PDB file of C-alpha atoms and ligand atoms in Angstrom:
ATOM      1  CA  MET A   1      -9.678  52.582-133.750  1.00 62.00           C
ATOM      2  CA  THR A   2     -12.513  53.815-135.915  1.00 77.00           C
ATOM      3  CA  ASP A   3     -14.696  56.475-134.369  1.00 87.00           C
ATOM      4  CA  LEU A   4     -18.299  55.308-134.624  1.00 92.00           C
ATOM      5  CA  THR A   5     -19.790  58.709-133.776  1.00 94.00           C
ATOM      6  CA  PRO A   6     -20.596  59.878-137.349  1.00 95.00           C
ATOM      7  CA  THR A   7     -21.876  56.412-138.317  1.00 95.00           C
ATOM      8  CA  LEU A   8     -24.198  56.265-135.326  1.00 96.00           C
ATOM      9  CA  ALA A   9     -25.408  59.843-135.709  1.00 96.00           C
ATOM     10  CA  PHE A  10     -26.324  59.114-139.346  1.00 96.00           C
ATOM     11  CA  LEU A  11     -28.018  55.767-138.645  1.00 96.00           C
ATOM     12  CA  ARG A  12     -29.967  57.124-135.659  1.00 96.00           C
ATOM     13  CA  GLU A  13     -31.428  59.757-137.949  1.00 95.00           C
ATOM     14  CA  ARG A  14     -32.341  57.308-140.721  1.00 95.00           C
ATOM     15  CA  LEU A  15     -33.594  54.316-138.698  1.00 94.00           C
ATOM     16  CA  THR A  16     -36.758  54.859-136.779  1.00 89.00           C
ATOM     17  CA  GLU A  17     -36.734  51.657-134.689  1.00 91.00           C
ATOM     18  CA  ARG A  18     -34.209  49.991-132.405  1.00 93.00           C
ATOM     19  CA  PRO A  19     -32.982  46.775-134.065  1.00 96.00           C
ATOM     20  CA  ARG A  20     -32.973  43.496-132.134  1.00 96.00           C
ATOM     21  CA  VAL A  21     -31.309  41.274-134.711  1.00 96.00           C
ATOM     22  CA  LEU A  22     -28.555  41.956-137.212  1.00 97.00           C
ATOM     23  CA  LEU A  23     -28.570  39.776-140.323  1.00 97.00           C
ATOM     24  CA  ALA A  24     -25.205  39.719-142.110  1.00 96.00           C
ATOM     25  CA  LEU A  25     -25.996  38.237-145.519  1.00 93.00           C
ATOM     26  CA  GLY A  26     -23.273  36.483-147.472  1.00 86.00           C
ATOM     27  CA  SER A  27     -22.547  36.094-151.182  1.00 78.00           C
ATOM     28  CA  GLY A  28     -25.786  35.700-153.118  1.00 78.00           C
ATOM     29  CA  LEU A  29     -27.806  35.395-149.883  1.00 82.00           C
ATOM     30  CA  GLY A  30     -29.054  38.976-149.657  1.00 83.00           C
ATOM     31  CA  GLY A  31     -32.546  38.255-151.023  1.00 86.00           C
ATOM     32  CA  ILE A  32     -34.246  37.909-147.655  1.00 91.00           C
ATOM     33  CA  ALA A  33     -33.595  41.591-146.999  1.00 91.00           C
ATOM     34  CA  GLU A  34     -36.210  42.312-149.702  1.00 91.00           C
ATOM     35  CA  GLU A  35     -38.810  40.708-147.429  1.00 91.00           C
ATOM     36  CA  LEU A  36     -38.386  43.099-144.523  1.00 94.00           C
ATOM     37  CA  GLU A  37     -41.576  45.038-143.819  1.00 93.00           C
ATOM     38  CA  ASP A  38     -41.768  48.812-143.356  1.00 93.00           C
ATOM     39  CA  ALA A  39     -38.253  48.797-144.738  1.00 94.00           C
ATOM     40  CA  VAL A  40     -35.813  51.682-144.734  1.00 96.00           C
ATOM     41  CA  ARG A  41     -33.014  51.118-147.280  1.00 95.00           C
ATOM     42  CA  VAL A  42     -29.707  52.907-147.033  1.00 95.00           C
ATOM     43  CA  PRO A  43     -26.889  52.295-149.543  1.00 94.00           C
ATOM     44  CA  PHE A  44     -23.580  51.648-147.763  1.00 93.00           C
ATOM     45  CA  ALA A  45     -22.057  54.439-149.868  1.00 91.00           C
ATOM     46  CA  GLU A  46     -24.187  56.965-147.914  1.00 94.00           C
ATOM     47  CA  ILE A  47     -23.220  55.688-144.465  1.00 95.00           C
ATOM     48  CA  PRO A  48     -20.216  57.423-142.867  1.00 94.00           C
ATOM     49  CA  GLY A  49     -17.489  54.894-142.090  1.00 92.00           C
ATOM     50  CA  PHE A  50     -18.859  52.196-144.418  1.00 92.00           C
ATOM     51  CA  ALA A  51     -16.525  51.270-147.267  1.00 85.00           C
ATOM     52  CA  PRO A  52     -17.742  50.810-150.861  1.00 79.00           C
ATOM     53  CA  VAL A  53     -18.711  47.245-151.813  1.00 78.00           C
ATOM     54  CA  THR A  54     -16.648  45.685-154.587  1.00 78.00           C
ATOM     55  CA  VAL A  55     -17.762  42.033-154.741  1.00 75.00           C
ATOM     56  CA  ALA A  56     -20.388  40.663-157.169  1.00 73.00           C
ATOM     57  CA  GLY A  57     -23.378  39.277-155.296  1.00 68.00           C
ATOM     58  CA  HIS A  58     -23.021  41.887-152.535  1.00 66.00           C
ATOM     59  CA  LYS A  59     -25.433  44.766-153.097  1.00 80.00           C
ATOM     60  CA  GLY A  60     -24.098  47.069-150.437  1.00 89.00           C
ATOM     61  CA  VAL A  61     -27.388  48.138-148.898  1.00 93.00           C
ATOM     62  CA  LEU A  62     -28.422  48.282-145.245  1.00 95.00           C
ATOM     63  CA  VAL A  63     -32.097  47.411-144.862  1.00 96.00           C
ATOM     64  CA  ALA A  64     -33.927  48.018-141.599  1.00 97.00           C
ATOM     65  CA  GLY A  65     -37.395  46.627-141.006  1.00 96.00           C
ATOM     66  CA  GLN A  66     -39.397  43.779-139.487  1.00 95.00           C
ATOM     67  CA  LEU A  67     -39.172  40.129-140.346  1.00 95.00           C
ATOM     68  CA  ALA A  68     -41.563  37.760-138.599  1.00 93.00           C
ATOM     69  CA  GLY A  69     -42.366  40.650-136.257  1.00 92.00           C
ATOM     70  CA  VAL A  70     -38.739  41.114-135.187  1.00 95.00           C
ATOM     71  CA  GLU A  71     -37.030  44.437-135.753  1.00 95.00           C
ATOM     72  CA  CYS A  72     -33.978  43.651-137.908  1.00 96.00           C
ATOM     73  CA  VAL A  73     -31.146  45.325-139.690  1.00 97.00           C
ATOM     74  CA  ALA A  74     -30.023  43.298-142.704  1.00 96.00           C
ATOM     75  CA  LEU A  75     -26.707  43.945-144.383  1.00 95.00           C
ATOM     76  CA  GLN A  76     -26.935  43.046-148.074  1.00 92.00           C
ATOM     77  CA  GLY A  77     -23.242  42.640-148.570  1.00 88.00           C
ATOM     78  CA  ARG A  78     -20.196  42.794-146.375  1.00 88.00           C
ATOM     79  CA  PHE A  79     -16.607  43.921-146.385  1.00 91.00           C
ATOM     80  CA  HIS A  80     -13.839  41.365-146.696  1.00 92.00           C
ATOM     81  CA  VAL A  81     -10.200  41.353-145.704  1.00 94.00           C
ATOM     82  CA  TYR A  82      -9.316  40.328-149.282  1.00 93.00           C
ATOM     83  CA  GLU A  83     -10.700  43.620-150.586  1.00 91.00           C
ATOM     84  CA  GLY A  84      -7.919  45.335-148.688  1.00 91.00           C
ATOM     85  CA  HIS A  85      -9.944  46.341-145.619  1.00 91.00           C
ATOM     86  CA  ASP A  86      -8.459  45.907-142.240  1.00 91.00           C
ATOM     87  CA  PRO A  87     -10.440  43.630-139.963  1.00 93.00           C
ATOM     88  CA  ALA A  88     -11.777  46.573-137.934  1.00 92.00           C
ATOM     89  CA  ALA A  89     -13.348  48.039-141.096  1.00 91.00           C
ATOM     90  CA  VAL A  90     -14.855  44.633-141.874  1.00 92.00           C
ATOM     91  CA  ALA A  91     -16.439  44.536-138.424  1.00 94.00           C
ATOM     92  CA  LEU A  92     -17.523  48.196-138.288  1.00 95.00           C
ATOM     93  CA  PRO A  93     -21.146  47.475-139.306  1.00 95.00           C
ATOM     94  CA  ILE A  94     -21.392  44.973-136.436  1.00 96.00           C
ATOM     95  CA  ARG A  95     -20.101  47.505-133.901  1.00 97.00           C
ATOM     96  CA  ALA A  96     -22.490  50.146-135.289  1.00 96.00           C
ATOM     97  CA  VAL A  97     -25.658  48.038-135.337  1.00 97.00           C
ATOM     98  CA  ALA A  98     -24.865  46.565-131.910  1.00 96.00           C
ATOM     99  CA  ALA A  99     -24.506  50.127-130.601  1.00 96.00           C
ATOM    100  CA  LEU A 100     -28.007  50.813-131.973  1.00 96.00           C
ATOM    101  CA  GLY A 101     -29.344  47.961-129.832  1.00 95.00           C
ATOM    102  CA  ALA A 102     -29.006  44.644-131.699  1.00 96.00           C
ATOM    103  CA  ARG A 103     -28.141  41.824-129.266  1.00 95.00           C
ATOM    104  CA  THR A 104     -28.228  38.965-131.771  1.00 96.00           C
ATOM    105  CA  LEU A 105     -26.152  38.489-134.912  1.00 97.00           C
ATOM    106  CA  VAL A 106     -27.130  36.006-137.599  1.00 97.00           C
ATOM    107  CA  ALA A 107     -23.988  35.710-139.724  1.00 97.00           C
ATOM    108  CA  THR A 108     -24.314  33.889-143.043  1.00 96.00           C
ATOM    109  CA  ASN A 109     -21.827  33.019-145.749  1.00 94.00           C
ATOM    110  CA  ALA A 110     -21.091  30.882-148.775  1.00 92.00           C
ATOM    111  CA  ALA A 111     -18.435  28.282-147.990  1.00 95.00           C
ATOM    112  CA  GLY A 112     -16.568  25.384-149.517  1.00 94.00           C
ATOM    113  CA  ALA A 113     -16.947  21.853-148.168  1.00 95.00           C
ATOM    114  CA  LEU A 114     -14.107  20.085-146.397  1.00 96.00           C
ATOM    115  CA  ASN A 115     -16.286  17.437-144.770  1.00 96.00           C
ATOM    116  CA  PRO A 116     -16.685  14.690-147.414  1.00 93.00           C
ATOM    117  CA  ARG A 117     -20.292  14.094-146.350  1.00 94.00           C
ATOM    118  CA  PHE A 118     -21.342  17.580-147.433  1.00 94.00           C
ATOM    119  CA  ARG A 119     -23.116  18.152-150.733  1.00 90.00           C
ATOM    120  CA  ARG A 120     -23.428  21.359-152.669  1.00 89.00           C
ATOM    121  CA  GLY A 121     -26.454  23.242-151.404  1.00 90.00           C
ATOM    122  CA  ASP A 122     -26.239  21.919-147.842  1.00 93.00           C
ATOM    123  CA  LEU A 123     -26.656  24.295-144.957  1.00 95.00           C
ATOM    124  CA  MET A 124     -24.208  24.115-142.058  1.00 97.00           C
ATOM    125  CA  ILE A 125     -24.913  25.626-138.660  1.00 98.00           C
ATOM    126  CA  LEU A 126     -21.615  26.850-137.277  1.00 98.00           C
ATOM    127  CA  ASP A 127     -20.569  25.041-134.133  1.00 98.00           C
ATOM    128  CA  ASP A 128     -17.177  26.684-133.871  1.00 98.00           C
ATOM    129  CA  HIS A 129     -14.568  28.339-136.049  1.00 98.00           C
ATOM    130  CA  ILE A 130     -10.828  28.444-136.708  1.00 98.00           C
ATOM    131  CA  ASN A 131      -9.336  31.851-137.412  1.00 98.00           C
ATOM    132  CA  PHE A 132      -6.874  31.107-140.191  1.00 98.00           C
ATOM    133  CA  MET A 133      -6.962  34.741-141.298  1.00 97.00           C
ATOM    134  CA  PHE A 134      -4.400  35.494-138.604  1.00 96.00           C
ATOM    135  CA  ARG A 135      -5.990  38.945-138.502  1.00 96.00           C
ATOM    136  CA  ASN A 136      -8.176  40.225-135.706  1.00 97.00           C
ATOM    137  CA  PRO A 137     -10.493  43.243-135.431  1.00 96.00           C
ATOM    138  CA  LEU A 138     -10.025  43.326-131.639  1.00 97.00           C
ATOM    139  CA  ILE A 139      -6.341  44.276-131.836  1.00 96.00           C
ATOM    140  CA  GLY A 140      -5.766  47.806-130.562  1.00 94.00           C
ATOM    141  CA  PRO A 141      -7.446  49.845-127.845  1.00 94.00           C
ATOM    142  CA  VAL A 142     -10.497  48.152-126.310  1.00 94.00           C
ATOM    143  CA  ALA A 143     -13.600  49.518-128.046  1.00 92.00           C
ATOM    144  CA  ASP A 144     -16.646  50.756-126.100  1.00 89.00           C
ATOM    145  CA  GLY A 145     -18.585  47.944-124.481  1.00 92.00           C
ATOM    146  CA  GLU A 146     -16.020  45.268-125.407  1.00 95.00           C
ATOM    147  CA  THR A 147     -13.810  43.147-123.206  1.00 92.00           C
ATOM    148  CA  ARG A 148     -10.035  42.862-123.623  1.00 94.00           C
ATOM    149  CA  PHE A 149      -9.897  39.069-123.596  1.00 95.00           C
ATOM    150  CA  PRO A 150     -13.252  37.750-124.843  1.00 95.00           C
ATOM    151  CA  ASP A 151     -14.147  34.187-123.962  1.00 95.00           C
ATOM    152  CA  MET A 152     -14.458  31.962-127.033  1.00 96.00           C
ATOM    153  CA  SER A 153     -15.373  28.693-125.365  1.00 95.00           C
ATOM    154  CA  ARG A 154     -18.848  28.905-126.953  1.00 96.00           C
ATOM    155  CA  PRO A 155     -18.702  31.419-129.813  1.00 97.00           C
ATOM    156  CA  TYR A 156     -21.996  30.253-131.326  1.00 98.00           C
ATOM    157  CA  ASP A 157     -25.095  30.375-129.159  1.00 97.00           C
ATOM    158  CA  PRO A 158     -26.443  26.919-128.198  1.00 96.00           C
ATOM    159  CA  GLU A 159     -30.064  28.051-127.972  1.00 95.00           C
ATOM    160  CA  LEU A 160     -29.947  29.663-131.396  1.00 96.00           C
ATOM    161  CA  GLN A 161     -28.282  26.550-132.831  1.00 97.00           C
ATOM    162  CA  ALA A 162     -31.038  24.388-131.372  1.00 96.00           C
ATOM    163  CA  LEU A 163     -33.708  26.749-132.664  1.00 96.00           C
ATOM    164  CA  ALA A 164     -32.228  26.663-136.179  1.00 97.00           C
ATOM    165  CA  GLU A 165     -32.082  22.863-136.097  1.00 97.00           C
ATOM    166  CA  GLN A 166     -35.680  22.659-134.941  1.00 96.00           C
ATOM    167  CA  VAL A 167     -36.843  24.999-137.716  1.00 96.00           C
ATOM    168  CA  ALA A 168     -34.872  22.939-140.252  1.00 96.00           C
ATOM    169  CA  LEU A 169     -36.466  19.716-139.011  1.00 96.00           C
ATOM    170  CA  GLU A 170     -39.975  21.187-139.136  1.00 95.00           C
ATOM    171  CA  ASN A 171     -39.405  22.388-142.705  1.00 95.00           C
ATOM    172  CA  GLY A 172     -37.600  19.338-144.058  1.00 94.00           C
ATOM    173  CA  ILE A 173     -34.402  21.305-144.620  1.00 94.00           C
ATOM    174  CA  ARG A 174     -31.168  19.320-144.471  1.00 93.00           C
ATOM    175  CA  VAL A 175     -28.724  20.950-142.037  1.00 96.00           C
ATOM    176  CA  SER A 176     -25.614  19.796-140.255  1.00 96.00           C
ATOM    177  CA  ARG A 177     -23.298  21.341-137.719  1.00 97.00           C
ATOM    178  CA  GLY A 178     -19.640  22.003-138.267  1.00 98.00           C
ATOM    179  CA  VAL A 179     -16.500  24.024-137.848  1.00 98.00           C
ATOM    180  CA  TYR A 180     -15.893  26.954-140.221  1.00 98.00           C
ATOM    181  CA  LEU A 181     -12.315  27.845-141.081  1.00 98.00           C
ATOM    182  CA  ALA A 182     -11.731  31.417-142.244  1.00 98.00           C
ATOM    183  CA  LEU A 183      -9.041  32.418-144.722  1.00 97.00           C
ATOM    184  CA  THR A 184      -8.335  35.907-146.024  1.00 97.00           C
ATOM    185  CA  GLY A 185      -8.597  34.703-149.649  1.00 92.00           C
ATOM    186  CA  PRO A 186      -9.037  35.862-152.315  1.00 95.00           C
ATOM    187  CA  ASN A 187      -7.728  32.667-153.906  1.00 94.00           C
ATOM    188  CA  TYR A 188      -9.561  29.441-153.222  1.00 93.00           C
ATOM    189  CA  GLU A 189      -7.520  26.885-151.294  1.00 94.00           C
ATOM    190  CA  THR A 190      -5.267  24.329-152.961  1.00 93.00           C
ATOM    191  CA  PRO A 191      -6.001  20.585-152.594  1.00 92.00           C
ATOM    192  CA  ALA A 192      -3.090  20.291-150.140  1.00 94.00           C
ATOM    193  CA  GLU A 193      -4.440  23.171-148.074  1.00 95.00           C
ATOM    194  CA  ALA A 194      -7.951  21.702-148.088  1.00 94.00           C
ATOM    195  CA  ALA A 195      -6.557  18.352-146.893  1.00 94.00           C
ATOM    196  CA  MET A 196      -4.654  20.119-144.123  1.00 96.00           C
ATOM    197  CA  PHE A 197      -7.690  22.139-142.986  1.00 96.00           C
ATOM    198  CA  ARG A 198      -9.748  18.948-142.844  1.00 96.00           C
ATOM    199  CA  ARG A 199      -7.104  17.299-140.663  1.00 96.00           C
ATOM    200  CA  LEU A 200      -7.123  20.342-138.427  1.00 97.00           C
ATOM    201  CA  GLY A 201     -10.806  19.767-137.729  1.00 97.00           C
ATOM    202  CA  ALA A 202     -12.625  22.066-140.126  1.00 98.00           C
ATOM    203  CA  ASP A 203     -15.804  21.099-142.017  1.00 98.00           C
ATOM    204  CA  ALA A 204     -16.087  24.139-144.269  1.00 97.00           C
ATOM    205  CA  VAL A 205     -13.864  26.944-145.480  1.00 97.00           C
ATOM    206  CA  GLY A 206     -14.621  30.534-146.418  1.00 96.00           C
ATOM    207  CA  MET A 207     -13.340  34.086-146.506  1.00 96.00           C
ATOM    208  CA  SER A 208     -15.573  35.963-144.085  1.00 96.00           C
ATOM    209  CA  THR A 209     -17.642  35.905-140.905  1.00 97.00           C
ATOM    210  CA  VAL A 210     -14.925  35.366-138.297  1.00 98.00           C
ATOM    211  CA  PRO A 211     -13.994  39.073-137.900  1.00 97.00           C
ATOM    212  CA  GLU A 212     -17.674  39.913-137.389  1.00 97.00           C
ATOM    213  CA  VAL A 213     -18.176  37.074-134.909  1.00 98.00           C
ATOM    214  CA  LEU A 214     -15.121  38.095-132.870  1.00 98.00           C
ATOM    215  CA  VAL A 215     -16.468  41.624-132.450  1.00 97.00           C
ATOM    216  CA  ALA A 216     -19.968  40.376-131.664  1.00 97.00           C
ATOM    217  CA  ARG A 217     -18.652  38.079-128.927  1.00 97.00           C
ATOM    218  CA  ALA A 218     -16.447  40.820-127.482  1.00 97.00           C
ATOM    219  CA  LEU A 219     -19.653  42.875-127.167  1.00 96.00           C
ATOM    220  CA  GLY A 220     -21.648  40.005-125.655  1.00 96.00           C
ATOM    221  CA  VAL A 221     -23.858  39.806-128.771  1.00 96.00           C
ATOM    222  CA  ARG A 222     -25.244  36.287-129.341  1.00 97.00           C
ATOM    223  CA  VAL A 223     -24.350  34.686-132.652  1.00 97.00           C
ATOM    224  CA  LEU A 224     -25.957  32.196-134.987  1.00 97.00           C
ATOM    225  CA  GLY A 225     -23.726  31.285-137.937  1.00 98.00           C
ATOM    226  CA  ILE A 226     -25.016  29.590-141.095  1.00 97.00           C
ATOM    227  CA  SER A 227     -22.936  28.534-144.095  1.00 96.00           C
ATOM    228  CA  LEU A 228     -24.367  27.598-147.452  1.00 93.00           C
ATOM    229  CA  ILE A 229     -22.052  24.952-148.865  1.00 93.00           C
ATOM    230  CA  THR A 230     -21.471  26.083-152.440  1.00 89.00           C
ATOM    231  CA  ASP A 231     -18.372  24.079-153.371  1.00 85.00           C
ATOM    232  CA  LEU A 232     -17.135  20.537-153.061  1.00 82.00           C
ATOM    233  CA  PRO A 233     -13.694  19.969-151.577  1.00 72.00           C
ATOM    234  CA  THR A 234     -11.208  21.507-153.949  1.00 67.00           C
ATOM    235  CA  GLY A 235      -9.777  19.104-156.499  1.00 63.00           C
ATOM    236  CA  THR A 236     -12.759  16.724-156.215  1.00 68.00           C
ATOM    237  CA  ALA A 237     -15.193  18.664-158.419  1.00 63.00           C
ATOM    238  CA  ALA A 238     -15.153  18.287-162.204  1.00 62.00           C
ATOM    239  CA  GLU A 239     -14.819  22.034-162.745  1.00 70.00           C
ATOM    240  CA  PRO A 240     -12.454  24.604-161.211  1.00 71.00           C
ATOM    241  CA  GLN A 241     -14.003  26.755-158.490  1.00 73.00           C
ATOM    242  CA  SER A 242     -15.568  30.046-159.537  1.00 77.00           C
ATOM    243  CA  HIS A 243     -17.442  32.872-157.868  1.00 79.00           C
ATOM    244  CA  ASP A 244     -20.117  32.657-160.597  1.00 78.00           C
ATOM    245  CA  ASP A 245     -20.866  29.076-159.540  1.00 76.00           C
ATOM    246  CA  VAL A 246     -21.019  30.175-155.900  1.00 74.00           C
ATOM    247  CA  LEU A 247     -23.607  32.814-156.796  1.00 79.00           C
ATOM    248  CA  ALA A 248     -25.605  30.424-159.017  1.00 77.00           C
ATOM    249  CA  LEU A 249     -25.845  27.911-156.206  1.00 76.00           C
ATOM    250  CA  ALA A 250     -26.827  30.596-153.706  1.00 74.00           C
ATOM    251  CA  THR A 251     -29.697  31.557-156.015  1.00 76.00           C
ATOM    252  CA  GLN A 252     -30.872  27.928-156.138  1.00 76.00           C
ATOM    253  CA  ALA A 253     -30.694  27.579-152.367  1.00 82.00           C
ATOM    254  CA  ALA A 254     -32.233  30.962-151.591  1.00 85.00           C
ATOM    255  CA  ALA A 255     -35.765  29.707-150.903  1.00 88.00           C
ATOM    256  CA  ARG A 256     -34.572  27.104-148.352  1.00 91.00           C
ATOM    257  CA  PHE A 257     -32.185  29.517-146.762  1.00 91.00           C
ATOM    258  CA  GLU A 258     -34.889  32.172-146.443  1.00 92.00           C
ATOM    259  CA  ARG A 259     -37.354  29.693-144.940  1.00 93.00           C
ATOM    260  CA  LEU A 260     -34.773  28.755-142.327  1.00 95.00           C
ATOM    261  CA  LEU A 261     -33.986  32.369-141.450  1.00 95.00           C
ATOM    262  CA  ARG A 262     -37.631  33.353-141.264  1.00 95.00           C
ATOM    263  CA  GLY A 263     -38.324  30.392-138.973  1.00 96.00           C
ATOM    264  CA  VAL A 264     -35.429  31.372-136.725  1.00 96.00           C
ATOM    265  CA  LEU A 265     -36.801  34.905-136.460  1.00 95.00           C
ATOM    266  CA  GLU A 266     -40.280  33.567-135.694  1.00 95.00           C
ATOM    267  CA  GLY A 267     -38.653  31.567-132.907  1.00 94.00           C
ATOM    268  CA  ILE A 268     -36.831  34.606-131.601  1.00 93.00           C
ATOM    269  CA  ALA A 269     -40.112  36.572-131.717  1.00 91.00           C
ATOM    270  CA  THR A 270     -42.113  34.009-129.775  1.00 85.00           C
ATOM    271  CA  ARG A 271     -39.394  32.722-127.430  1.00 72.00           C
ATOM    272  CA  PRO A 272     -38.062  35.644-125.472  1.00 62.00           C
ATOM    273  CA  ASP A 273     -35.747  33.202-123.659  1.00 53.00           C
ATOM    274  CA  VAL A 274     -33.669  33.085-126.822  1.00 58.00           C
ATOM    275  CA  GLU A 275     -32.954  36.789-126.365  1.00 53.00           C
ATOM    276  CA  LEU A 276     -32.677  36.872-122.618  1.00 50.00           C
ATOM    277  CA  ALA A 277     -30.464  33.977-121.547  1.00 47.00           C
TER     278      ALA A 277
HETATM  279  N1  HPA B 301     -13.291  28.167-150.367  1.00 76.20           N
HETATM  280  C1  HPA B 301     -13.142  29.351-149.760  1.00 76.20           C
HETATM  281  N2  HPA B 301     -14.083  30.268-149.744  1.00 76.20           N
HETATM  282  C2  HPA B 301     -15.240  30.010-150.342  1.00 76.20           C
HETATM  283  C3  HPA B 301     -15.460  28.799-150.990  1.00 76.20           C
HETATM  284  C4  HPA B 301     -14.426  27.834-151.004  1.00 76.20           C
HETATM  285  O1  HPA B 301     -14.558  26.745-151.553  1.00 76.20           O
HETATM  286  N3  HPA B 301     -16.725  28.830-151.488  1.00 76.20           N
HETATM  287  C5  HPA B 301     -17.240  30.045-151.150  1.00 76.20           C
HETATM  288  N4  HPA B 301     -16.342  30.750-150.456  1.00 76.20           N
END
């Protein structure tokens, strides 16, 4: 198991405030980190224990500051299993920022649609997930503050889901709820795989988030998950899938996505029940 001591010693020196919320920002969705006030920016490359970032659309910067009055740490970029990291390395930033005090994780990602009602650019609030990575960051000795057999009957926090839906309604943002299925990637799924995942009960498919959510839940950290639907079900779109298209769509959707996140943080700031329950 990775020793967090050097990571925490470094971050405690660089960050002046105790974070409440950790924002894990997916492909092309890192822009909101630029809006943090009184921001401290630390490139991942400087942080002991953090791996280098290799994926386009992931800046690899940790930004600490306030958003809507809430002390946040935003991760502009994440580590993926398909880059060759083991799941514990993928989840290390979650363990570190939770150890600094964050009790809420907002995990975001770009995902492909499986639900035929979804359109490109839709936002999906995660209701549940299916771990089709068959990898797990919790394997091994039990880490500090974690439980051996974490309950997963409600991985995504109902109050945060309701808050996100309310913010979406107030802002005229189309959102739905659904099940996210995580693959290691890096290839996109075949049409036969997509059809199978749909039959298994998934609404969207992606290559991230689940390792981070598993660690957060093992620590008792509350989770809100949001997917930006960047792709139609494979085989149904006119063009083959490409990461460039994923990033282009994320850029188009950024304003809506940022409005939703800001509204959620305003809700967290003014409704302490969301933190306390
Ligand atoms: N499939 C898997 N992962 C993804 C997709 C997809 O269609 N879009 C963005 N990440």
